[in-house]
Amino acid sequence: MTTHSFDFVIVGGGTAGLVLANRLSEHPNQRVLVLEAGSDLTGDLRIITPAFFQILLGSKADWGFQTHPQINLQGRRLSLNQGKALGGSSAINSHVFVPPAQGLVDAWESLGNDGWNWDTLREYYAKAYTSPYVDESSKKSLGIDGWASRDDSARGPIQASFSGNPSHPIREAWARAFKDLGYYMRTDPFLGASVGGFSTMASIHPKTKERSYAASAYYNPIKNRKNLQVYTDAAVEKIIFDNNPLRAIGVQYKQNNKIKTVMATKDVILAAGALQSPKLLELSGVGNATLLQNHGIKVVTDLPQVGENLHDHLGCYMSYEAAEEIETLDALIRQEPEASGKAMKDYAADRYGMLGSLGVYSYAYMPLVQCLSGESRDTLRELLHQHHPKVGEGPDQARAKMYYDIAEETILSPEEPSGTFLLSVSQLPSPIGPNSSSFPEVLPGKWITFSVMLSQPLSRGTVHIGSDQTSTPPVIDPNYLSNPVDLDILARHVQYVETIASSPAFNTVLKQPLRCRDPSVDISDLERAKDYVRTNATSVWHVCGSCAMLPKEKGGVVDTQLGVYGIQNLRVVDASAIPLISTASLQTTVYAFAERAADIIKEIHELK
């Protein structure tokens, strides 16, 4: 068994792990090791070419997790695609690059995390990416001419852009529609988002038109640092501890069929993601003592909240037929030879054309517009009251009450989003009910998809080990829609899609009268909309919270310095520690979270 040592050992070379590797190795006397279970695929065309996103799902770059059957989604198992490559999920995600609403980040502090608020985090969002240059003549077609200001100060590693065809009419139509509805976001959301529609950026380099992600942006430029080592195809099996006091001193991992150990003189940092970090803690003896004993694992410390509090965004999709002259990516989705050949030739020649974008151009953070007053608001208040957590003692009850109070305030506020809407320029086949007259396969024609996700879910699930073996996938039960409030709110937001699509701004973009891809869709009343959600909702792969940064007495696993309670020199820095899910896409928040964590760790170890 081989043994060697570093100052910091980072478990997981994904989004957060490579941020930490970059920042901690800035100090040349600090030896940093990253252990990544996946391979280095930084030269893989499937990863760097934006439109090849779908090809990656289910490939060797994807862990390919599935949920436990979800009783509130007709017993369906949902796919949870998570990156298994250098760069983690930033290597296989859909590139969407948006910040959360300001109020949501401020809620982190109200949960008991002093110093974790928007004023503090905003600089770390800016530290993670570079805001693209936009000339005045392009602002109108990009739908951002109404912004009072932009965050031009952002100069970080991730290269963001308004991807795709800059003159595509869809962005301008979206901006006009939300102005007409009274919900246009009038400033760059990175300066403090609230509610309203806006044009979204993507983590796609504005010049090369390639995916900009943790491996290409944070690792490649500094990979030759002599004090930084990155081992790929290295699966960590457990954390090694010392007693008196209890502290992490290293990890055991497997590489090339050999068991090896590495020691950490300062910190072991878990950055394996929301589904793998709790698994590693439990395999190492940190978690619910009863669960560990049932699997024959020696208990190092009884920390029952490990793997609890898992939450995720559910999304629903509705595609409408586009006008003939509108450019969409449907020919690529159908893999038509002529269109695919032309797209590859254009992209290879000058990084032009359809392969340079996934076609997600526009976003909106929205309150429950139908429930801001009158009878609907009273009905919603009563529903919230009926399902308020029961009063009781213990961390589970304390955590549930905190989250419910925040969610209730958000749901009832006209200034906070409970739903996120996005638009993409292609059809998106989604699950269909047994009585649907539509088809699951890709259809002919051109389509525009309106998507909606539940921004502030109340339902909470779990992720735990299924055995004492590292090779056994975790048992994942997000428990979607277990709180009936979630179903009600998502269904109401789904109904609002028709209001947006029917806006006069889309008269020349969508065929008139509107034709839905699935002709059986009927969301004319709330109960039918709920049925549609149960049949069609699927994960958007934004899982988080399973090792939450919270006070221990309120269900936390790590403190505000990301240290695991009761164990020295062991930290968790990834989506599992994020206490409350982002408003929409999670990747910007993971980057910002890891950037701040790096500064905290430097301060703890007096690295100036």
Coordinates of C-alpha atoms in Angstrom, one line a residue:
M1 CA 0.0 0.0 0.0
T2 CA 1.5 3.3 -1.2
T3 CA 1.4 6.3 1.2
H4 CA 2.4 9.9 0.6
S5 CA 1.3 13.3 2.0
F6 CA 0.1 16.8 1.0
D7 CA -1.1 19.8 2.9
F8 CA -4.6 19.6 1.4
V9 CA -6.3 16.6 -0.1
I10 CA -9.4 17.5 -2.1
V11 CA -11.8 14.6 -2.8
G12 CA -13.4 15.3 -6.1
G13 CA -12.1 17.2 -9.1
G14 CA -15.4 18.8 -10.1
T15 CA -16.8 22.3 -10.1
A16 CA -15.9 23.1 -6.5
G17 CA -12.9 20.9 -6.2
L18 CA -11.0 22.6 -9.0
V19 CA -11.8 26.1 -7.7
L20 CA -10.2 25.0 -4.4
A21 CA -7.3 23.4 -6.1
N22 CA -6.6 26.6 -8.0
R23 CA -6.9 29.0 -5.1
L24 CA -5.2 26.9 -2.4
S25 CA -2.2 26.2 -4.7
E26 CA -1.7 29.9 -5.4
H27 CA 0.6 29.6 -2.3
P28 CA 3.7 27.8 -3.7
N29 CA 4.6 26.3 -0.4
Q30 CA 1.2 24.5 0.0
R31 CA 1.1 21.0 -1.5
V32 CA -2.4 20.3 -2.9
L33 CA -3.7 17.0 -4.2
V34 CA -7.0 16.4 -6.1
L35 CA -8.4 12.9 -6.4
E36 CA -11.0 12.5 -9.2
A37 CA -12.9 9.3 -9.8
G38 CA -13.5 10.1 -13.5
S39 CA -11.1 10.7 -16.3
D40 CA -9.5 13.8 -17.8
L41 CA -11.7 14.5 -20.8
T42 CA -10.7 18.1 -21.4
G43 CA -9.9 17.4 -25.1
D44 CA -13.1 15.5 -25.7
L45 CA -15.2 17.2 -28.5
R46 CA -18.4 16.0 -26.8
I47 CA -17.5 18.1 -23.8
I48 CA -16.1 21.3 -25.4
T49 CA -18.8 21.5 -28.2
P50 CA -21.9 23.1 -26.6
A51 CA -24.6 21.5 -28.7
F52 CA -23.2 18.0 -28.0
F53 CA -24.7 18.2 -24.4
Q54 CA -27.2 15.4 -24.9
I55 CA -24.5 13.0 -26.2
L56 CA -22.8 13.2 -22.8
L57 CA -25.7 12.0 -20.8
G58 CA -25.3 8.3 -20.0
S59 CA -21.7 8.3 -21.3
K60 CA -18.5 7.5 -19.3
A61 CA -18.6 11.2 -18.3
D62 CA -21.8 10.7 -16.4
W63 CA -22.4 8.8 -13.1
G64 CA -25.8 8.0 -14.4
F65 CA -27.6 8.0 -11.1
Q66 CA -31.4 7.3 -10.8
T67 CA -33.8 8.1 -8.0
H68 CA -35.8 5.6 -6.0
P69 CA -39.3 5.4 -7.6
Q70 CA -41.2 8.6 -6.8
I71 CA -44.7 7.9 -5.6
N72 CA -45.9 11.5 -6.3
L73 CA -44.6 11.2 -9.9
Q74 CA -46.6 8.1 -10.9
G75 CA -43.8 5.8 -9.6
R76 CA -41.3 7.0 -12.1
R77 CA -37.5 6.8 -11.5
L78 CA -35.9 10.0 -12.6
S79 CA -32.4 10.3 -14.0
L80 CA -29.9 12.4 -12.0
N81 CA -27.0 13.1 -14.4
Q82 CA -23.9 14.1 -12.5
G83 CA -20.4 14.6 -14.0
K84 CA -17.8 11.9 -13.7
A85 CA -14.8 13.6 -15.3
L86 CA -12.3 16.3 -14.5
G87 CA -14.6 19.3 -14.1
G88 CA -17.5 17.3 -12.6
S89 CA -21.0 18.4 -13.5
S90 CA -19.6 21.6 -15.1
A91 CA -18.3 19.3 -17.9
I92 CA -21.7 17.9 -18.8
N93 CA -24.3 20.6 -17.7
S94 CA -26.4 22.7 -20.0
H95 CA -24.2 25.8 -19.7
V96 CA -26.8 28.1 -18.1
F97 CA -25.0 30.8 -16.2
V98 CA -27.3 32.8 -14.0
P99 CA -27.2 34.0 -10.3
P100 CA -29.9 33.3 -7.7
A101 CA -32.2 35.9 -6.5
Q102 CA -30.6 38.2 -3.9
G103 CA -33.2 37.4 -1.3
L104 CA -32.5 33.7 -1.5
V105 CA -28.9 34.2 -0.6
D106 CA -29.8 36.5 2.2
A107 CA -32.0 33.7 3.5
W108 CA -28.8 31.6 4.1
E109 CA -27.8 34.0 6.8
S110 CA -31.3 33.9 8.4
L111 CA -30.9 30.1 8.7
G112 CA -28.1 30.7 11.1
N113 CA -25.1 31.1 8.8
D114 CA -23.6 34.4 9.9
G115 CA -21.7 36.2 7.2
W116 CA -23.2 34.2 4.4
N117 CA -25.4 36.8 2.6
W118 CA -25.7 38.5 -0.8
D119 CA -23.5 41.4 0.2
T120 CA -20.7 39.0 1.0
L121 CA -21.2 36.5 -1.8
R122 CA -21.7 39.0 -4.6
E123 CA -18.0 39.6 -5.0
Y124 CA -17.4 35.8 -5.2
Y125 CA -19.9 35.5 -8.0
A126 CA -18.0 38.2 -9.8
K127 CA -14.7 36.5 -9.0
A128 CA -15.7 33.4 -10.8
Y129 CA -16.5 34.6 -14.3
T130 CA -15.7 37.2 -16.9
S131 CA -18.7 39.3 -18.2
P132 CA -18.7 39.5 -22.0
Y133 CA -18.3 42.7 -23.9
V134 CA -21.5 43.7 -25.7
D135 CA -21.5 46.6 -28.2
E136 CA -24.4 49.1 -28.2
S137 CA -25.8 47.9 -31.5
S138 CA -26.3 44.4 -30.1
K139 CA -28.1 45.2 -26.9
K140 CA -31.6 45.5 -28.4
S141 CA -31.5 42.1 -30.2
L142 CA -30.0 40.6 -27.0
G143 CA -32.9 42.0 -25.0
I144 CA -30.7 43.8 -22.6
D145 CA -31.1 47.4 -23.9
G146 CA -33.4 48.0 -21.0
W147 CA -30.8 47.2 -18.3
A148 CA -29.9 50.2 -16.2
S149 CA -26.4 48.7 -15.6
R150 CA -24.3 45.6 -16.2
D151 CA -21.7 44.0 -14.0
D152 CA -18.6 44.8 -16.1
S153 CA -16.4 44.3 -13.1
A154 CA -16.5 40.5 -13.3
R155 CA -13.1 39.2 -14.5
G156 CA -12.9 35.6 -13.3
P157 CA -11.8 32.3 -15.0
I158 CA -15.2 31.2 -16.4
Q159 CA -15.8 32.9 -19.8
A160 CA -19.5 33.7 -20.1
S161 CA -21.4 34.9 -23.2
F162 CA -24.8 35.5 -24.7
S163 CA -24.4 32.3 -26.7
G164 CA -25.9 31.5 -30.1
N165 CA -27.2 33.8 -32.8
P166 CA -27.0 37.3 -31.4
S167 CA -29.7 38.5 -33.8
H168 CA -32.2 35.7 -33.1
P169 CA -35.6 37.4 -32.5
I170 CA -36.5 35.2 -29.5
R171 CA -34.6 37.3 -26.9
E172 CA -36.1 40.5 -27.9
A173 CA -39.6 38.9 -28.0
W174 CA -39.0 37.5 -24.5
A175 CA -38.0 40.9 -23.2
R176 CA -41.0 42.6 -24.8
A177 CA -43.4 40.0 -23.4
F178 CA -42.2 40.5 -19.9
K179 CA -42.3 44.2 -20.2
D180 CA -45.9 43.9 -21.3
L181 CA -46.6 41.7 -18.4
G182 CA -45.0 44.1 -16.0
Y183 CA -42.1 41.8 -15.1
Y184 CA -39.0 42.8 -16.9
M185 CA -35.7 42.7 -14.9
R186 CA -34.2 46.2 -15.5
T187 CA -30.7 45.4 -14.4
D188 CA -28.0 42.8 -14.8
P189 CA -29.2 39.9 -12.5
F190 CA -25.6 39.5 -11.2
L191 CA -26.0 42.9 -9.6
G192 CA -28.9 41.6 -7.4
A193 CA -31.8 39.7 -9.1
S194 CA -35.3 39.8 -7.8
V195 CA -38.2 39.1 -10.2
G196 CA -38.6 39.5 -13.9
G197 CA -37.5 38.3 -17.3
F198 CA -34.0 38.6 -18.6
S199 CA -31.6 37.3 -21.2
T200 CA -29.4 34.6 -19.8
M201 CA -25.7 34.0 -20.3
A202 CA -24.0 30.7 -20.8
S203 CA -20.7 29.3 -19.7
I204 CA -19.5 29.3 -23.4
H205 CA -16.4 31.2 -24.4
P206 CA -17.5 34.2 -26.5
K207 CA -14.5 33.7 -28.9
T208 CA -13.9 30.0 -29.1
K209 CA -17.5 29.1 -28.7
E210 CA -16.4 26.2 -26.5
R211 CA -17.7 25.1 -23.1
S212 CA -15.9 27.1 -20.4
Y213 CA -15.9 25.0 -17.3
A214 CA -13.9 24.2 -14.1
A215 CA -11.3 22.0 -15.9
S216 CA -10.7 24.4 -18.8
A217 CA -10.9 27.6 -16.8
Y218 CA -9.7 26.9 -13.3
Y219 CA -7.3 23.9 -13.9
N220 CA -5.7 24.0 -17.3
P221 CA -4.1 27.5 -16.9
I222 CA -2.4 26.4 -13.7
K223 CA -1.9 22.7 -14.1
N224 CA 1.9 23.0 -14.3
R225 CA 2.2 24.4 -10.8
K226 CA 4.8 22.1 -9.1
N227 CA 2.8 22.1 -5.8
L228 CA -0.4 20.8 -7.4
Q229 CA -1.2 17.2 -8.3
V230 CA -4.4 15.9 -9.8
Y231 CA -4.9 12.1 -9.9
T232 CA -7.8 11.0 -12.2
D233 CA -9.5 7.6 -12.2
A234 CA -8.8 7.6 -8.5
A235 CA -11.9 6.5 -6.5
V236 CA -11.8 7.5 -2.8
E237 CA -13.0 4.7 -0.6
K238 CA -12.9 6.2 2.9
I239 CA -11.5 9.0 5.1
I240 CA -8.7 8.1 7.6
F241 CA -9.1 9.4 11.2
D242 CA -6.9 9.9 14.2
N243 CA -8.3 10.2 17.8
N244 CA -7.6 12.5 20.7
P245 CA -8.9 14.8 19.3
L246 CA -10.9 13.2 16.5
R247 CA -9.5 14.6 13.2
A248 CA -9.2 13.6 9.6
I249 CA -5.6 12.8 8.6
G250 CA -6.0 11.3 5.1
V251 CA -7.9 9.2 2.7
Q252 CA -7.8 5.7 1.2
Y253 CA -8.4 5.5 -2.6
K254 CA -8.2 3.0 -5.4
Q255 CA -6.4 3.6 -8.7
N256 CA -5.3 1.1 -11.3
N257 CA -6.7 -1.6 -9.1
K258 CA -4.3 -0.7 -6.3
I259 CA -5.3 0.5 -2.8
K260 CA -3.4 3.6 -1.8
T261 CA -3.4 6.1 1.0
V262 CA -2.5 9.8 1.1
M263 CA -2.1 11.9 4.2
A264 CA -3.3 15.5 4.7
T265 CA -1.3 17.7 7.1
K266 CA -3.9 20.4 7.1
D267 CA -7.4 19.5 5.7
V268 CA -9.2 16.7 3.9
I269 CA -11.9 18.5 1.8
L270 CA -14.8 16.6 0.4
A271 CA -16.0 18.1 -2.9
A272 CA -17.6 15.0 -4.4
G273 CA -21.1 16.6 -4.8
A274 CA -24.5 16.3 -3.2
L275 CA -24.9 12.6 -3.9
Q276 CA -21.3 11.4 -3.2
S277 CA -20.0 13.5 -0.3
P278 CA -22.6 12.1 2.2
K279 CA -21.9 8.6 0.8
L280 CA -18.2 9.0 1.6
L281 CA -18.9 10.3 5.1
E282 CA -21.1 7.3 5.8
L283 CA -18.7 4.8 4.4
S284 CA -16.1 6.4 6.7
G285 CA -18.2 6.0 9.8
V286 CA -19.7 9.5 9.9
G287 CA -23.5 9.6 9.9
N288 CA -26.6 8.1 11.5
A289 CA -25.2 5.4 13.9
T290 CA -28.2 3.1 13.3
L291 CA -27.7 3.2 9.5
L292 CA -24.0 2.6 9.8
Q293 CA -24.4 -0.3 12.2
N294 CA -26.9 -1.9 9.9
H295 CA -24.3 -2.0 7.2
G296 CA -21.5 -3.2 9.5
I297 CA -19.6 0.1 9.5
K298 CA -17.8 1.2 12.6
V299 CA -19.2 4.4 13.9
V300 CA -16.7 7.2 14.1
T301 CA -19.2 9.9 15.1
D302 CA -23.0 9.8 15.2
L303 CA -24.2 12.7 12.9
P304 CA -27.7 11.7 11.9
Q305 CA -28.2 14.7 9.5
V306 CA -25.7 13.4 7.0
G307 CA -27.6 12.6 3.8
E308 CA -30.8 14.3 5.0
N309 CA -32.3 17.6 3.6
L310 CA -31.7 16.6 0.0
H311 CA -33.6 18.9 -2.3
D312 CA -33.8 19.6 -6.0
H313 CA -35.6 21.5 -8.7
L314 CA -38.4 19.8 -10.6
G315 CA -39.1 21.1 -14.2
C316 CA -41.9 20.8 -16.7
Y317 CA -41.7 21.5 -20.4
M318 CA -44.2 22.7 -23.1
S319 CA -43.1 23.1 -26.7
Y320 CA -45.0 25.2 -29.2
E321 CA -44.6 25.2 -33.0
A322 CA -42.4 28.0 -34.2
A323 CA -43.0 30.2 -37.3
E324 CA -41.3 28.9 -40.5
E325 CA -38.6 31.6 -40.6
I326 CA -37.5 31.1 -37.0
E327 CA -34.1 29.4 -36.5
T328 CA -34.3 26.4 -34.2
L329 CA -32.0 23.5 -33.3
D330 CA -34.6 20.8 -34.1
A331 CA -32.8 19.5 -37.2
L332 CA -29.8 18.8 -34.9
I333 CA -32.0 17.2 -32.3
R334 CA -33.3 14.9 -35.1
Q335 CA -29.7 14.2 -36.2
E336 CA -30.6 15.1 -39.8
P337 CA -27.5 14.3 -41.9
E338 CA -27.5 17.5 -44.0
A339 CA -28.1 19.9 -41.1
S340 CA -25.6 18.0 -38.9
G341 CA -22.9 18.1 -41.6
K342 CA -23.4 21.8 -42.2
A343 CA -23.3 22.6 -38.5
M344 CA -20.0 20.6 -38.0
K345 CA -18.4 22.3 -41.1
D346 CA -19.5 25.8 -39.9
Y347 CA -18.2 25.1 -36.3
A348 CA -14.9 23.6 -37.5
A349 CA -14.2 26.4 -39.9
D350 CA -14.9 29.5 -37.8
R351 CA -16.8 28.5 -34.7
Y352 CA -20.1 29.6 -36.3
G353 CA -23.5 28.1 -36.4
M354 CA -25.7 25.8 -34.4
L355 CA -23.1 23.8 -32.6
G356 CA -21.9 26.8 -30.6
S357 CA -25.0 27.0 -28.3
L358 CA -27.5 24.8 -26.6
G359 CA -30.2 27.3 -27.5
V360 CA -31.2 28.4 -23.9
Y361 CA -31.5 32.2 -24.4
S362 CA -33.9 33.6 -21.9
Y363 CA -34.9 33.3 -18.3
A364 CA -37.5 34.8 -15.8
Y365 CA -37.8 34.6 -12.1
M366 CA -41.4 34.9 -11.2
P367 CA -43.8 35.2 -8.2
L368 CA -47.2 33.5 -8.3
V369 CA -48.8 36.1 -10.4
Q370 CA -52.3 34.5 -10.0
C371 CA -52.0 34.6 -6.2
L372 CA -51.0 38.1 -5.4
S373 CA -54.5 39.1 -4.3
G374 CA -58.1 37.9 -4.0
E375 CA -59.5 34.4 -3.5
S376 CA -56.5 32.6 -4.9
R377 CA -54.2 34.3 -2.4
D378 CA -56.5 33.3 0.5
T379 CA -56.5 29.7 -0.9
L380 CA -52.7 29.6 -1.0
R381 CA -52.5 31.0 2.6
E382 CA -54.8 28.3 3.8
L383 CA -52.8 25.6 2.0
L384 CA -49.6 26.8 3.6
H385 CA -51.2 26.8 7.0
Q386 CA -52.5 23.3 6.6
H387 CA -49.1 21.9 5.8
H388 CA -47.0 23.9 8.2
P389 CA -44.5 21.5 10.0
K390 CA -45.7 20.1 13.3
V391 CA -44.2 21.6 16.4
G392 CA -41.7 19.4 18.0
E393 CA -38.2 19.1 19.4
G394 CA -35.1 18.0 17.6
P395 CA -33.0 19.0 14.6
D396 CA -35.4 17.7 12.0
Q397 CA -38.3 19.8 13.3
A398 CA -36.1 22.9 13.8
R399 CA -34.8 22.7 10.3
A400 CA -38.2 22.0 8.7
K401 CA -39.7 25.0 10.5
M402 CA -36.9 27.3 9.4
Y403 CA -37.2 26.3 5.8
Y404 CA -41.0 26.5 5.8
D405 CA -41.0 30.0 7.3
I406 CA -38.6 31.2 4.6
A407 CA -40.5 29.5 1.8
E408 CA -43.8 30.8 3.0
E409 CA -42.5 34.4 2.9
T410 CA -41.1 33.9 -0.5
I411 CA -44.2 32.3 -2.0
L412 CA -46.5 35.0 -0.7
S413 CA -44.2 37.9 -1.7
P414 CA -44.7 39.8 -5.0
E415 CA -40.9 40.6 -5.0
E416 CA -39.5 37.1 -4.6
P417 CA -39.6 34.3 -7.2
S418 CA -41.2 30.9 -6.5
G419 CA -40.9 29.8 -10.1
T420 CA -38.3 30.0 -12.9
F421 CA -39.2 30.2 -16.5
L422 CA -36.8 29.6 -19.4
L423 CA -37.0 29.4 -23.2
S424 CA -35.0 27.2 -25.6
V425 CA -35.0 27.1 -29.4
S426 CA -35.8 23.4 -29.9
Q427 CA -38.4 20.8 -28.9
L428 CA -37.8 18.9 -25.7
P429 CA -39.5 15.5 -25.7
S430 CA -40.7 14.9 -22.1
P431 CA -42.5 12.1 -20.3
I432 CA -46.1 11.7 -21.4
G433 CA -49.1 10.1 -19.8
P434 CA -50.6 6.8 -20.9
N435 CA -53.5 8.6 -22.6
S436 CA -51.4 11.1 -24.5
S437 CA -51.9 11.4 -28.2
S438 CA -48.4 12.8 -28.6
F439 CA -45.1 10.9 -29.1
P440 CA -42.0 10.5 -27.0
E441 CA -39.7 10.7 -30.0
V442 CA -38.5 13.8 -31.8
L443 CA -41.1 15.3 -34.2
P444 CA -40.7 17.0 -37.5
G445 CA -40.9 20.8 -37.7
K446 CA -39.6 23.7 -35.7
W447 CA -40.4 24.2 -32.0
I448 CA -39.8 26.6 -29.1
T449 CA -39.9 25.1 -25.6
F450 CA -41.1 27.0 -22.5
S451 CA -39.8 25.4 -19.3
V452 CA -40.8 26.1 -15.8
M453 CA -39.1 24.9 -12.6
L454 CA -40.1 25.1 -8.9
S455 CA -37.6 27.5 -7.4
Q456 CA -38.3 27.1 -3.7
P457 CA -39.4 23.5 -3.1
L458 CA -40.5 22.5 0.4
S459 CA -40.2 18.8 -0.2
R460 CA -37.1 17.2 1.3
G461 CA -35.5 13.8 0.6
T462 CA -32.5 11.7 1.5
V463 CA -29.4 10.1 0.0
H464 CA -27.7 7.3 1.9
I465 CA -25.4 4.3 1.3
G466 CA -26.9 1.1 0.1
S467 CA -24.1 -1.1 1.4
D468 CA -20.6 -0.9 2.9
Q469 CA -19.1 -1.1 -0.6
T470 CA -17.7 1.9 -2.4
S471 CA -18.9 0.5 -5.8
T472 CA -22.6 0.5 -4.7
P473 CA -24.5 3.6 -5.9
P474 CA -26.1 5.7 -3.2
V475 CA -29.9 5.2 -2.6
I476 CA -31.4 8.5 -3.7
D477 CA -34.9 9.5 -2.7
P478 CA -35.6 13.2 -3.3
N479 CA -39.2 12.6 -2.2
Y480 CA -40.5 15.0 -4.9
L481 CA -43.8 16.7 -4.2
S482 CA -44.1 15.1 -0.8
N483 CA -45.3 18.5 0.5
P484 CA -48.6 19.2 -1.4
V485 CA -47.7 22.9 -1.5
D486 CA -45.0 22.1 -4.1
L487 CA -47.5 20.5 -6.4
D488 CA -49.9 23.4 -6.1
I489 CA -47.3 26.1 -6.8
L490 CA -45.6 24.3 -9.7
A491 CA -49.0 23.6 -11.3
R492 CA -49.9 27.3 -11.1
H493 CA -46.6 28.3 -12.7
V494 CA -47.2 25.7 -15.5
Q495 CA -50.6 27.4 -16.2
Y496 CA -48.8 30.7 -16.5
V497 CA -46.8 29.4 -19.5
E498 CA -49.8 29.8 -21.7
T499 CA -50.0 33.5 -20.6
I500 CA -46.4 34.0 -21.7
A501 CA -46.7 32.1 -25.0
S502 CA -49.9 34.0 -25.8
S503 CA -48.3 37.4 -25.4
P504 CA -48.5 39.6 -28.6
A505 CA -44.7 39.7 -28.5
F506 CA -44.6 36.1 -29.7
N507 CA -47.1 36.5 -32.5
T508 CA -44.4 36.5 -35.2
V509 CA -42.2 33.9 -33.4
L510 CA -44.8 31.2 -32.7
K511 CA -47.3 29.9 -35.3
Q512 CA -50.8 31.3 -34.8
P513 CA -53.0 29.9 -33.4
L514 CA -50.7 28.3 -30.9
R515 CA -50.0 24.6 -31.5
C516 CA -48.6 22.6 -28.6
R517 CA -46.3 19.7 -29.4
D518 CA -48.4 17.4 -27.2
P519 CA -52.0 18.0 -28.4
S520 CA -53.4 16.2 -25.4
V521 CA -52.1 18.9 -23.0
D522 CA -54.9 20.4 -21.0
I523 CA -53.9 22.8 -18.2
S524 CA -57.1 24.8 -18.3
D525 CA -57.8 24.3 -14.6
L526 CA -55.6 23.7 -11.6
E527 CA -56.4 20.0 -11.1
R528 CA -55.5 19.2 -14.8
A529 CA -52.3 21.2 -14.4
K530 CA -51.4 19.1 -11.4
D531 CA -52.0 15.9 -13.4
Y532 CA -49.6 17.3 -16.1
V533 CA -47.0 17.9 -13.4
R534 CA -47.3 14.4 -12.0
T535 CA -46.8 13.0 -15.5
N536 CA -44.2 15.3 -16.9
A537 CA -42.1 16.8 -14.2
T538 CA -38.5 15.7 -14.1
S539 CA -35.3 16.6 -12.3
V540 CA -33.2 19.6 -13.5
W541 CA -30.2 18.0 -11.7
H542 CA -29.7 20.7 -9.1
V543 CA -29.5 18.4 -6.1
C544 CA -28.1 20.1 -3.0
G545 CA -28.3 20.4 0.8
S546 CA -27.4 16.8 1.9
C547 CA -24.5 18.0 4.2
A548 CA -26.1 21.3 4.9
M549 CA -24.3 24.3 6.4
L550 CA -26.5 25.0 9.3
P551 CA -26.3 25.1 13.1
K552 CA -26.0 21.6 14.4
E553 CA -29.1 21.9 16.6
K554 CA -31.0 22.9 13.5
G555 CA -30.0 19.9 11.4
G556 CA -26.6 21.0 10.1
V557 CA -23.6 18.8 9.1
V558 CA -21.0 21.6 8.6
D559 CA -20.5 24.9 10.3
T560 CA -20.0 28.3 8.6
Q561 CA -16.3 27.4 8.0
L562 CA -17.5 24.3 6.3
G563 CA -16.0 22.1 9.0
V564 CA -17.9 18.8 9.8
Y565 CA -19.3 19.0 13.3
G566 CA -17.2 17.0 15.8
I567 CA -14.2 16.3 13.5
Q568 CA -11.2 18.5 13.0
N569 CA -9.6 19.1 9.6
L570 CA -12.5 17.7 7.7
R571 CA -14.5 20.1 5.5
V572 CA -17.3 19.8 2.8
V573 CA -17.2 22.3 0.0
D574 CA -19.7 21.5 -2.7
A575 CA -23.5 21.6 -3.5
S576 CA -24.2 19.2 -0.5
A577 CA -23.2 22.0 1.9
I578 CA -25.3 24.7 0.2
P579 CA -28.1 25.1 2.8
L580 CA -30.9 26.4 0.4
I581 CA -31.2 25.6 -3.2
S582 CA -30.4 28.4 -5.8
T583 CA -33.3 30.1 -7.6
A584 CA -32.4 28.3 -10.8
S585 CA -29.2 26.9 -12.3
L586 CA -26.8 25.8 -9.5
Q587 CA -23.4 26.2 -11.2
T588 CA -22.7 29.9 -10.5
T589 CA -23.6 29.4 -6.9
V590 CA -21.2 26.4 -6.6
Y591 CA -18.4 28.5 -8.1
A592 CA -19.1 31.4 -5.7
F593 CA -19.5 29.0 -2.7
A594 CA -16.1 27.4 -3.5
E595 CA -14.4 30.7 -4.0
R596 CA -15.5 32.0 -0.6
A597 CA -14.6 28.6 1.0
A598 CA -11.1 28.9 -0.4
D599 CA -10.7 32.3 1.3
I600 CA -12.1 30.9 4.6
I601 CA -9.7 28.0 4.5
K602 CA -6.7 30.3 3.7
E603 CA -7.7 32.4 6.7
I604 CA -8.0 29.5 9.0
H605 CA -4.5 28.3 8.1
E606 CA -3.1 31.8 8.0
L607 CA -2.2 31.6 4.3
K608 CA -1.7 35.2 3.3

